[in-house]
Amino acid sequence: MNLLDSFLNLFTYGFMVRALIAGLLIGLSGAFLGSFLVLKRFAMIGQGLAHVAFGSVAVGLLFSDQPLFIAMPIVVLVSVFILKLSEKTSVHGDAAIGLAATVAMALGTLLASIDGGFQTELNSYLFGSILTIQTTDIWLSFVLFIAVALFGVFYYYDLFSMTYDPIFAEVSQVKVQRLNLVLAILTGVTVVIGIQLLGTILISSFIIFPTVIAMQFQKGFFATVMVALGFAVSTVFVGISASFIYDLPTGSTIVLLNALIFSLIYVFNVFKGGRA
Amino acid sequence: MSLLDVNQLSVKYESFTALKDVNFSVERNEFLAILGENGSGKTTLIKAILGLKDPHSGIITWEKDIRLGYLPQHLNVQDRSFPATVKEVVLTGALAYQKGFKRPTPEMVQKMTQILEDLSIAHLTCQRIGTLSGGQQQRVLLARTLMSDPDILIMDEPTSALDPSMRKTFYDLLKDLNAKGMTIIVITHDVGSASDVIQRIIYLDQTIKFDGTFGEYCENEAISPYIHTHQSHHHGSAQ
């Protein structure tokens, strides 16, 4: 079977098609939100929330075989909590993320040791599994994508203003706190839906990598967001396809593909003299 | 009612009192300079009247539906790799106040071009702001502020990154804006360059030590050495 046949064969498997659709929708959502989070120096929120999701899934598994529906409100609440903690107190954003993440991981591990019955299922959320993606997850991803798209279309300029200069935005009566709240909620939802695909360990790459790659092109903000979205689509598509064709773990393939692209562009820029 | 009324304002940072019982009013079309030594509470006062720092006590009252323009001392974003062009940054000044679905209009772009030309930075429109010098960045931030047609322009050390010739141009521009009706409050050490435009001076040292005209300030024996110190410092550094 040649490469093209292997690639086309992908579309005959329902779980692969579901993984592609969900992956593209979550990848686009993560990349768009990531454009603001990375530049607000909140890039690690994805990683922190993924750890929180791990603990929340453990709590969810105690009560249900659909743990994500229990994990989602918990992660969203923690996301808002992290934001408020860094806004209102002397605790820095990265410290707030570290606190929430370690407490949640400790909770998840503790619950798994007390009730050993769901240890295996909980571990599947560490690295993700495209086999577990159901039609319901595609609908959830679609609703998330629409919510992020509407947020972006209606509030792009306010989001840019508060990301670039939050003090100016506040003085100019941009609703900075409200926008931050929506950003935190959407990020929490993206992380929870995305952990089935990439797992808690790798999901933050959906938020961080596209923007970091796009920034290497040294363009304006809008161009950077567009390039990030483009890379999100292509790396998810190529990563999932390659993982199917060569029988590789999907999450790792997507992350390493991103890392390879970033490294190539970075090295090219260094040799071109565009970076010290 | 005045454009701005500050009554019995006190601001604290934990146990440290930055401002104590500050009282003053600003009328429309005034050109007010706030002076004081480092740590005298000038920037805290600006933050408080902009709503960025909550007062410990006292009341700040603005005239209804006032549009504020704020020019910080320097770029709040210190990350030079931040991907934003001059055009994107300047347009946010107008877009912040646009109602409903926010999008740049041809009128906004035309106005931006005019302002950038007035500030001699039109050639930088498509450049990334992180690649510009401190003085150029300061002019971009002023352009962003002017895009919102503010009723009052509040500036914190606006000329600190500008060279002497640009300072003169900068204050000439402020003089024009003031003549067109814009109220201006400026924190400055650069009294020398601004002496022909400043109408009123407040000298701050946790509380208001002096509030009067430029002429009265120069004649005030208790405080006037300050102006001479800073003027000579300014002229010294200009050479």
Short mmCIF file of C-alpha atoms in Angstrom, two decimals:
data_model
loop_
_atom_site.label_atom_id
_atom_site.label_comp_id
_atom_site.label_asym_id
_atom_site.label_seq_id
_atom_site.Cartn_x
_atom_site.Cartn_y
_atom_site.Cartn_z
CA MET A 1 0.00 0.00 0.00
CA ASN A 2 1.54 3.33 -1.02
CA LEU A 3 1.45 6.53 1.05
CA LEU A 4 -1.57 7.99 -0.76
CA ASP A 5 -3.58 4.80 -0.28
CA SER A 6 -2.63 4.72 3.40
CA PHE A 7 -3.69 8.36 3.73
CA LEU A 8 -7.02 7.80 1.95
CA ASN A 9 -7.58 4.68 4.03
CA LEU A 10 -7.65 6.98 7.08
CA PHE A 11 -11.05 8.29 6.05
CA THR A 12 -12.61 4.82 6.10
CA TYR A 13 -12.21 4.67 9.87
CA GLY A 14 -14.89 6.51 11.82
CA PHE A 15 -12.67 7.11 14.85
CA MET A 16 -9.98 8.73 12.65
CA VAL A 17 -12.47 11.05 10.99
CA ARG A 18 -13.84 11.98 14.42
CA ALA A 19 -10.28 12.60 15.68
CA LEU A 20 -9.51 14.82 12.66
CA ILE A 21 -12.67 16.92 13.02
CA ALA A 22 -12.31 17.31 16.80
CA GLY A 23 -8.56 17.94 16.45
CA LEU A 24 -9.02 20.70 13.88
CA LEU A 25 -11.78 22.42 15.88
CA ILE A 26 -9.86 22.23 19.18
CA GLY A 27 -6.59 23.15 17.45
CA LEU A 28 -8.11 26.30 15.96
CA SER A 29 -9.73 27.27 19.27
CA GLY A 30 -6.51 26.66 21.21
CA ALA A 31 -4.38 28.58 18.73
CA PHE A 32 -6.67 31.61 18.76
CA LEU A 33 -6.88 31.75 22.56
CA GLY A 34 -3.16 31.00 22.75
CA SER A 35 -2.34 34.12 20.70
CA PHE A 36 -3.55 36.24 23.61
CA LEU A 37 -2.46 33.94 26.45
CA VAL A 38 1.12 33.58 25.21
CA LEU A 39 1.52 37.32 24.70
CA LYS A 40 -0.07 38.09 28.07
CA ARG A 41 2.63 35.81 29.54
CA PHE A 42 -0.06 33.35 30.57
CA ALA A 43 1.16 30.57 28.30
CA MET A 44 1.52 28.09 31.12
CA ILE A 45 -2.16 28.35 32.01
CA GLY A 46 -2.84 25.53 29.51
CA GLN A 47 -0.33 23.26 31.23
CA GLY A 48 -1.63 24.19 34.67
CA LEU A 49 -5.26 23.64 33.71
CA ALA A 50 -4.37 20.29 32.16
CA HIS A 51 -3.03 19.18 35.54
CA VAL A 52 -6.19 20.52 37.14
CA ALA A 53 -8.16 18.53 34.56
CA PHE A 54 -6.30 15.38 35.64
CA GLY A 55 -7.41 15.88 39.25
CA SER A 56 -10.92 16.81 38.13
CA VAL A 57 -11.21 13.72 35.92
CA ALA A 58 -10.23 11.61 38.95
CA VAL A 59 -13.05 13.26 40.90
CA GLY A 60 -15.37 12.69 37.90
CA LEU A 61 -14.47 9.01 37.66
CA LEU A 62 -15.55 8.53 41.27
CA PHE A 63 -19.09 9.48 40.34
CA SER A 64 -19.57 8.86 36.62
CA ASP A 65 -18.31 7.10 33.50
CA GLN A 66 -18.48 10.52 31.75
CA PRO A 67 -15.87 12.31 33.92
CA LEU A 68 -15.36 15.24 31.53
CA PHE A 69 -18.79 16.67 32.34
CA ILE A 70 -17.75 16.86 35.98
CA ALA A 71 -14.21 17.97 35.16
CA MET A 72 -15.32 20.86 32.92
CA PRO A 73 -16.98 23.10 35.54
CA ILE A 74 -14.14 22.40 37.99
CA VAL A 75 -11.46 23.37 35.45
CA VAL A 76 -13.37 26.47 34.38
CA LEU A 77 -13.75 27.55 38.01
CA VAL A 78 -10.04 26.99 38.67
CA SER A 79 -9.19 28.90 35.50
CA VAL A 80 -11.21 31.89 36.74
CA PHE A 81 -9.69 31.46 40.22
CA ILE A 82 -6.14 31.58 38.81
CA LEU A 83 -7.00 34.72 36.90
CA LYS A 84 -8.56 36.44 39.91
CA LEU A 85 -5.72 35.36 42.19
CA SER A 86 -3.15 36.97 39.91
CA GLU A 87 -5.33 40.07 39.34
CA LYS A 88 -6.30 40.81 42.92
CA THR A 89 -3.43 39.63 45.07
CA SER A 90 0.32 39.75 45.13
CA VAL A 91 0.48 36.15 43.82
CA HIS A 92 1.94 36.18 40.27
CA GLY A 93 0.14 34.38 37.44
CA ASP A 94 2.77 31.64 37.10
CA ALA A 95 2.78 31.02 40.86
CA ALA A 96 -1.03 30.84 40.89
CA ILE A 97 -0.93 28.31 38.04
CA GLY A 98 1.72 26.25 39.84
CA LEU A 99 -0.30 26.21 43.05
CA ALA A 100 -3.53 25.08 41.37
CA ALA A 101 -1.77 22.49 39.18
CA THR A 102 0.14 20.76 41.97
CA VAL A 103 -2.85 20.66 44.32
CA ALA A 104 -5.01 19.10 41.57
CA MET A 105 -2.36 16.52 40.61
CA ALA A 106 -1.94 15.58 44.27
CA LEU A 107 -5.72 15.22 44.61
CA GLY A 108 -5.96 13.07 41.45
CA THR A 109 -3.15 10.78 42.56
CA LEU A 110 -4.60 10.48 46.06
CA LEU A 111 -8.08 9.60 44.78
CA ALA A 112 -6.63 7.03 42.36
CA SER A 113 -4.72 5.35 45.20
CA ILE A 114 -7.78 5.27 47.47
CA ASP A 115 -10.11 3.87 44.78
CA GLY A 116 -7.77 1.83 42.57
CA GLY A 117 -10.64 0.77 40.29
CA PHE A 118 -10.20 3.64 37.83
CA GLN A 119 -6.41 3.89 37.81
CA THR A 120 -6.12 2.56 34.23
CA GLU A 121 -8.84 4.83 32.86
CA LEU A 122 -7.32 7.83 34.62
CA ASN A 123 -3.94 7.05 33.09
CA SER A 124 -5.50 7.13 29.59
CA TYR A 125 -6.20 10.83 30.21
CA LEU A 126 -2.51 11.44 30.80
CA PHE A 127 -1.58 10.81 27.17
CA GLY A 128 -4.99 10.94 25.48
CA SER A 129 -6.53 8.44 23.12
CA ILE A 130 -8.19 9.21 19.81
CA LEU A 131 -10.14 5.95 20.17
CA THR A 132 -12.18 7.52 22.97
CA ILE A 133 -13.47 10.44 20.87
CA GLN A 134 -17.23 10.12 20.34
CA THR A 135 -19.76 12.08 18.28
CA THR A 136 -20.71 13.98 21.46
CA ASP A 137 -17.11 15.22 21.70
CA ILE A 138 -17.28 16.51 18.13
CA TRP A 139 -20.40 18.48 19.00
CA LEU A 140 -18.71 19.83 22.11
CA SER A 141 -15.67 20.83 20.02
CA PHE A 142 -17.95 22.48 17.46
CA VAL A 143 -19.80 24.50 20.10
CA LEU A 144 -16.44 25.54 21.60
CA PHE A 145 -15.13 26.55 18.16
CA ILE A 146 -18.22 28.66 17.43
CA ALA A 147 -17.99 30.33 20.86
CA VAL A 148 -14.29 31.14 20.34
CA ALA A 149 -14.92 32.36 16.78
CA LEU A 150 -17.73 34.69 17.90
CA PHE A 151 -15.59 35.95 20.78
CA GLY A 152 -12.78 36.63 18.32
CA VAL A 153 -14.90 38.32 15.67
CA PHE A 154 -16.71 40.63 18.09
CA TYR A 155 -13.91 41.41 20.53
CA TYR A 156 -10.70 41.08 18.48
CA TYR A 157 -9.66 44.73 18.83
CA ASP A 158 -10.46 44.90 22.56
CA LEU A 159 -8.57 41.64 23.09
CA PHE A 160 -5.59 43.02 21.19
CA SER A 161 -5.72 46.30 23.11
CA MET A 162 -5.78 44.62 26.53
CA THR A 163 -3.10 42.11 25.54
CA TYR A 164 -0.79 44.80 24.24
CA ASP A 165 -1.37 47.40 26.96
CA PRO A 166 -3.87 46.50 29.70
CA ILE A 167 -3.48 49.88 31.43
CA PHE A 168 -4.33 51.84 28.30
CA ALA A 169 -7.22 49.44 27.62
CA GLU A 170 -8.60 49.98 31.11
CA VAL A 171 -8.30 53.76 30.88
CA SER A 172 -10.06 53.59 27.48
CA GLN A 173 -12.99 51.81 29.14
CA VAL A 174 -12.33 48.43 27.52
CA LYS A 175 -13.99 45.81 29.75
CA VAL A 176 -10.67 44.19 30.60
CA GLN A 177 -11.84 42.09 33.55
CA ARG A 178 -14.89 40.79 31.67
CA LEU A 179 -12.79 39.84 28.62
CA ASN A 180 -10.24 38.11 30.85
CA LEU A 181 -13.06 36.15 32.44
CA VAL A 182 -14.37 34.91 29.08
CA LEU A 183 -10.80 34.12 27.99
CA ALA A 184 -10.31 32.05 31.17
CA ILE A 185 -13.59 30.16 30.71
CA LEU A 186 -12.94 29.34 27.05
CA THR A 187 -9.39 28.23 27.86
CA GLY A 188 -10.68 25.91 30.58
CA VAL A 189 -13.22 24.35 28.20
CA THR A 190 -10.59 23.96 25.44
CA VAL A 191 -8.25 22.14 27.80
CA VAL A 192 -10.93 19.73 29.07
CA ILE A 193 -12.19 18.84 25.57
CA GLY A 194 -8.64 18.63 24.25
CA ILE A 195 -7.23 16.19 26.82
CA GLN A 196 -9.01 13.27 25.18
CA LEU A 197 -6.99 13.91 22.04
CA LEU A 198 -3.60 14.94 23.41
CA GLY A 199 -3.80 14.00 27.09
CA THR A 200 -3.14 16.23 30.09
CA ILE A 201 0.60 16.17 29.49
CA LEU A 202 0.53 17.48 25.92
CA ILE A 203 -2.63 19.61 25.59
CA SER A 204 -0.88 22.91 26.37
CA SER A 205 1.05 22.52 23.09
CA PHE A 206 -2.24 23.35 21.28
CA ILE A 207 -2.21 26.72 23.06
CA ILE A 208 1.48 27.56 23.00
CA PHE A 209 3.10 26.17 19.84
CA PRO A 210 1.07 27.84 17.04
CA THR A 211 1.65 31.33 18.46
CA VAL A 212 5.31 30.75 19.27
CA ILE A 213 5.86 29.46 15.70
CA ALA A 214 3.90 32.38 14.20
CA MET A 215 5.93 34.91 16.22
CA GLN A 216 9.08 33.72 14.46
CA PHE A 217 7.80 35.42 11.28
CA GLN A 218 8.04 38.82 13.04
CA LYS A 219 4.83 40.25 11.59
CA GLY A 220 2.03 42.34 13.10
CA PHE A 221 -0.57 40.98 15.50
CA PHE A 222 -3.32 40.09 13.04
CA ALA A 223 -0.85 38.37 10.73
CA THR A 224 0.59 36.46 13.71
CA VAL A 225 -2.88 35.21 14.73
CA MET A 226 -3.64 34.13 11.14
CA VAL A 227 -0.30 32.32 10.78
CA ALA A 228 -0.89 30.61 14.16
CA LEU A 229 -4.30 29.39 12.99
CA GLY A 230 -2.74 28.13 9.75
CA PHE A 231 -0.06 26.18 11.61
CA ALA A 232 -2.64 24.79 14.05
CA VAL A 233 -4.69 23.37 11.16
CA SER A 234 -1.72 21.96 9.26
CA THR A 235 0.07 20.39 12.26
CA VAL A 236 -3.12 18.75 13.54
CA PHE A 237 -3.96 17.42 10.06
CA VAL A 238 -0.45 16.19 9.25
CA GLY A 239 0.14 14.94 12.82
CA ILE A 240 -3.04 12.85 13.02
CA SER A 241 -2.55 11.51 9.47
CA ALA A 242 1.10 10.60 10.14
CA SER A 243 0.25 8.94 13.44
CA PHE A 244 -2.31 6.76 11.60
CA ILE A 245 -0.07 5.90 8.65
CA TYR A 246 3.04 5.12 10.71
CA ASP A 247 1.20 3.80 13.78
CA LEU A 248 2.57 6.45 16.14
CA PRO A 249 1.01 8.00 19.27
CA THR A 250 -1.11 10.93 18.02
CA GLY A 251 -0.38 13.48 20.73
CA SER A 252 3.37 12.99 20.62
CA THR A 253 3.39 13.15 16.81
CA ILE A 254 1.56 16.50 16.78
CA VAL A 255 3.78 18.00 19.49
CA LEU A 256 7.04 16.83 17.89
CA LEU A 257 5.89 18.06 14.47
CA ASN A 258 5.32 21.51 16.03
CA ALA A 259 8.72 21.36 17.71
CA LEU A 260 10.38 20.44 14.41
CA ILE A 261 8.72 23.34 12.55
CA PHE A 262 9.61 25.79 15.33
CA SER A 263 13.25 24.62 15.36
CA LEU A 264 13.60 24.88 11.57
CA ILE A 265 12.17 28.42 11.44
CA TYR A 266 14.21 29.51 14.45
CA VAL A 267 17.45 28.19 12.96
CA PHE A 268 16.58 29.78 9.59
CA ASN A 269 16.06 33.13 11.32
CA VAL A 270 19.36 32.85 13.16
CA PHE A 271 21.25 32.16 9.93
CA LYS A 272 19.34 34.90 8.13
CA GLY A 273 20.46 37.32 10.84
CA GLY A 274 16.93 38.16 11.89
CA ARG A 275 17.66 37.21 15.49
CA ALA A 276 20.62 37.78 17.73
CA MET B 1 -18.80 71.88 38.22
CA SER B 2 -15.17 71.47 37.23
CA LEU B 3 -13.89 68.95 34.70
CA LEU B 4 -12.11 67.15 37.56
CA ASP B 5 -12.56 67.54 41.32
CA VAL B 6 -10.18 65.87 43.76
CA ASN B 7 -11.32 66.13 47.39
CA GLN B 8 -9.35 65.03 50.46
CA LEU B 9 -7.59 62.32 48.45
CA SER B 10 -5.30 59.96 50.37
CA VAL B 11 -3.63 56.93 48.80
CA LYS B 12 -1.68 54.26 50.66
CA TYR B 13 0.54 51.37 49.61
CA GLU B 14 0.01 49.08 52.61
CA SER B 15 1.29 51.20 55.52
CA PHE B 16 3.11 53.78 53.33
CA THR B 17 1.15 56.96 52.69
CA ALA B 18 1.83 58.11 49.12
CA LEU B 19 -0.70 60.95 49.09
CA LYS B 20 -2.39 62.74 51.97
CA ASP B 21 -5.37 65.11 51.85
CA VAL B 22 -4.87 66.26 48.27
CA ASN B 23 -7.41 68.82 47.05
CA PHE B 24 -7.59 70.47 43.65
CA SER B 25 -9.86 71.05 40.70
CA VAL B 26 -9.14 71.20 36.98
CA GLU B 27 -11.22 73.39 34.66
CA ARG B 28 -11.74 72.81 30.95
CA ASN B 29 -8.92 74.00 28.70
CA GLU B 30 -6.36 74.29 31.49
CA PHE B 31 -2.70 73.32 30.94
CA LEU B 32 -1.55 72.00 34.29
CA ALA B 33 1.90 70.72 35.21
CA ILE B 34 2.41 68.54 38.28
CA LEU B 35 5.90 68.82 39.72
CA GLY B 36 7.65 67.18 42.63
CA GLU B 37 10.73 65.22 43.62
CA ASN B 38 11.00 61.48 42.97
CA GLY B 39 8.66 59.63 45.33
CA SER B 40 6.50 62.70 45.95
CA GLY B 41 3.36 60.88 44.76
CA LYS B 42 3.03 62.33 41.23
CA THR B 43 2.51 59.02 39.42
CA THR B 44 0.28 57.75 42.24
CA LEU B 45 -1.90 60.84 41.80
CA ILE B 46 -2.22 60.16 38.06
CA LYS B 47 -3.06 56.50 38.71
CA ALA B 48 -5.70 57.49 41.24
CA ILE B 49 -7.43 60.02 39.00
CA LEU B 50 -7.38 57.50 36.12
CA GLY B 51 -9.01 54.88 38.35
CA LEU B 52 -5.99 52.57 38.24
CA LYS B 53 -5.30 52.87 41.98
CA ASP B 54 -8.06 52.88 44.59
CA PRO B 55 -7.91 55.78 47.07
CA HIS B 56 -7.62 55.06 50.77
CA SER B 57 -9.98 57.96 51.35
CA GLY B 58 -11.32 60.97 49.49
CA ILE B 59 -13.41 61.48 46.38
CA ILE B 60 -12.47 61.95 42.72
CA THR B 61 -15.23 63.33 40.53
CA TRP B 62 -15.08 63.65 36.74
CA GLU B 63 -17.47 65.65 34.59
CA LYS B 64 -20.03 63.28 33.04
CA ASP B 65 -19.12 61.36 29.84
CA ILE B 66 -15.59 62.64 29.79
CA ARG B 67 -13.13 60.95 27.46
CA LEU B 68 -9.70 60.39 29.02
CA GLY B 69 -6.44 60.19 27.13
CA TYR B 70 -3.45 58.76 28.96
CA LEU B 71 0.16 58.78 27.82
CA PRO B 72 2.37 56.66 30.08
CA GLN B 73 6.01 57.43 30.83
CA HIS B 74 7.10 54.57 28.62
CA LEU B 75 5.70 51.59 26.80
CA ASN B 76 3.92 49.29 29.28
CA VAL B 77 4.92 46.38 27.06
CA GLN B 78 8.66 45.95 27.42
CA ASP B 79 8.75 42.86 25.20
CA ARG B 80 10.34 44.01 21.96
CA SER B 81 9.31 40.78 20.26
CA PHE B 82 5.61 41.59 20.75
CA PRO B 83 4.09 41.26 17.27
CA ALA B 84 2.28 44.58 16.77
CA THR B 85 2.68 47.19 14.05
CA VAL B 86 2.49 50.93 14.64
CA LYS B 87 -0.78 50.99 12.67
CA GLU B 88 -2.36 48.28 14.86
CA VAL B 89 -1.34 50.06 18.08
CA VAL B 90 -2.41 53.54 16.98
CA LEU B 91 -5.82 52.37 15.72
CA THR B 92 -6.69 50.90 19.14
CA GLY B 93 -6.92 54.52 20.36
CA ALA B 94 -9.97 55.13 18.16
CA LEU B 95 -11.37 51.60 18.28
CA ALA B 96 -11.56 51.57 22.09
CA TYR B 97 -14.42 54.08 21.96
CA GLN B 98 -16.19 52.73 18.87
CA LYS B 99 -19.67 51.48 19.71
CA GLY B 100 -21.00 48.10 18.59
CA PHE B 101 -19.06 45.97 16.11
CA LYS B 102 -15.52 47.36 16.24
CA ARG B 103 -13.76 47.71 12.92
CA PRO B 104 -11.32 50.34 11.54
CA THR B 105 -13.09 52.76 9.20
CA PRO B 106 -11.53 54.67 6.27
CA GLU B 107 -12.00 57.87 8.34
CA MET B 108 -9.99 56.37 11.19
CA VAL B 109 -7.18 55.37 8.85
CA GLN B 110 -7.16 58.85 7.29
CA LYS B 111 -7.04 60.47 10.73
CA MET B 112 -4.24 58.11 11.79
CA THR B 113 -2.19 59.05 8.72
CA GLN B 114 -2.62 62.75 9.52
CA ILE B 115 -1.61 62.33 13.18
CA LEU B 116 1.41 60.19 12.28
CA GLU B 117 2.47 62.83 9.74
CA ASP B 118 2.08 65.58 12.36
CA LEU B 119 4.34 63.58 14.67
CA SER B 120 6.85 62.87 11.86
CA ILE B 121 6.44 59.09 12.12
CA ALA B 122 4.21 58.37 9.11
CA HIS B 123 7.07 56.38 7.53
CA LEU B 124 6.91 53.93 10.45
CA THR B 125 3.23 52.98 9.98
CA CYS B 126 3.85 49.35 9.02
CA GLN B 127 6.88 48.77 11.25
CA ARG B 128 6.71 46.63 14.36
CA ILE B 129 6.66 48.89 17.40
CA GLY B 130 9.29 46.80 19.20
CA THR B 131 11.86 47.74 16.55
CA LEU B 132 11.50 51.51 17.20
CA SER B 133 13.61 53.76 19.43
CA GLY B 134 12.27 55.02 22.77
CA GLY B 135 11.44 58.44 21.32
CA GLN B 136 9.64 56.94 18.33
CA GLN B 137 7.65 54.62 20.59
CA GLN B 138 6.64 57.57 22.75
CA ARG B 139 5.32 59.38 19.67
CA VAL B 140 3.39 56.26 18.63
CA LEU B 141 1.77 56.15 22.07
CA LEU B 142 0.88 59.86 21.80
CA ALA B 143 -0.65 59.18 18.37
CA ARG B 144 -2.70 56.33 19.88
CA THR B 145 -3.96 58.67 22.62
CA LEU B 146 -4.82 61.45 20.16
CA MET B 147 -6.81 59.02 18.00
CA SER B 148 -9.48 58.87 20.71
CA ASP B 149 -10.13 62.65 20.61
CA PRO B 150 -9.73 62.94 24.38
CA ASP B 151 -11.32 65.80 26.33
CA ILE B 152 -8.33 65.68 28.65
CA LEU B 153 -4.82 64.42 28.01
CA ILE B 154 -2.94 63.11 31.03
CA MET B 155 0.77 62.49 30.59
CA ASP B 156 3.46 61.05 32.85
CA GLU B 157 6.95 62.36 31.98
CA PRO B 158 6.09 62.39 28.25
CA THR B 159 9.37 63.89 27.08
CA SER B 160 11.78 61.66 29.01
CA ALA B 161 12.62 59.60 25.90
CA LEU B 162 12.67 62.53 23.44
CA ASP B 163 15.71 64.45 22.26
CA PRO B 164 15.80 68.23 22.89
CA SER B 165 14.61 69.25 19.40
CA MET B 166 11.73 66.79 19.58
CA ARG B 167 10.76 68.11 23.04
CA LYS B 168 10.21 71.55 21.54
CA THR B 169 8.09 70.06 18.72
CA PHE B 170 6.21 67.96 21.27
CA TYR B 171 5.29 70.94 23.46
CA ASP B 172 4.36 73.00 20.38
CA LEU B 173 1.94 70.22 19.47
CA LEU B 174 0.50 70.23 23.00
CA LYS B 175 0.14 74.02 22.78
CA ASP B 176 -1.89 73.61 19.57
CA LEU B 177 -4.07 70.93 21.15
CA ASN B 178 -4.63 73.13 24.19
CA ALA B 179 -5.50 76.06 21.94
CA LYS B 180 -8.10 73.85 20.26
CA GLY B 181 -9.74 73.21 23.63
CA MET B 182 -8.03 70.11 25.00
CA THR B 183 -7.33 70.10 28.74
CA ILE B 184 -3.82 68.92 29.55
CA ILE B 185 -2.26 67.55 32.74
CA VAL B 186 1.41 66.73 32.55
CA ILE B 187 3.84 65.34 35.09
CA THR B 188 7.21 66.69 34.06
CA HIS B 189 10.72 67.52 35.16
CA ASP B 190 11.11 69.33 31.86
CA VAL B 191 9.76 72.70 33.00
CA GLY B 192 12.25 74.55 30.80
CA SER B 193 10.89 73.28 27.47
CA ALA B 194 7.32 73.73 28.65
CA SER B 195 7.58 77.16 30.30
CA ASP B 196 5.70 79.00 27.55
CA VAL B 197 2.76 76.59 27.52
CA ILE B 198 2.22 75.72 31.21
CA GLN B 199 -0.54 77.87 32.72
CA ARG B 200 -0.66 76.38 36.19
CA ILE B 201 1.68 74.40 38.40
CA ILE B 202 0.93 72.05 41.30
CA TYR B 203 3.97 71.15 43.38
CA LEU B 204 3.45 67.88 45.17
CA ASP B 205 5.18 66.33 48.16
CA GLN B 206 2.67 63.76 49.45
CA THR B 207 0.33 66.72 49.69
CA ILE B 208 0.01 69.91 47.63
CA LYS B 209 2.74 72.38 48.65
CA PHE B 210 2.04 74.89 45.90
CA ASP B 211 -0.80 75.55 43.47
CA GLY B 212 -0.60 78.62 41.26
CA THR B 213 0.52 80.14 37.97
CA PHE B 214 3.94 79.59 36.42
CA GLY B 215 4.95 83.16 37.34
CA GLU B 216 3.87 82.73 40.96
CA TYR B 217 5.76 79.47 41.10
CA CYS B 218 9.01 81.09 39.92
CA GLU B 219 8.64 83.79 42.57
CA ASN B 220 7.92 81.31 45.36
CA GLU B 221 11.08 81.29 47.45
CA ALA B 222 10.26 78.08 49.28
CA ILE B 223 9.90 75.97 46.15
CA SER B 224 11.38 77.87 43.21
CA PRO B 225 14.95 76.48 43.65
CA TYR B 226 13.45 73.25 42.39
CA ILE B 227 12.66 74.75 38.99
CA HIS B 228 16.16 76.18 38.61
CA THR B 229 17.72 72.84 39.56
CA HIS B 230 15.66 71.02 37.00
CA GLN B 231 16.04 73.62 34.29
CA SER B 232 19.80 73.56 34.61
CA HIS B 233 19.75 69.77 34.73
CA HIS B 234 17.62 69.73 31.59
CA HIS B 235 19.83 72.16 29.72
CA GLY B 236 22.90 70.29 30.90
CA SER B 237 21.60 66.98 29.61
CA ALA B 238 20.50 68.59 26.36
CA GLN B 239 23.98 69.44 25.32
#
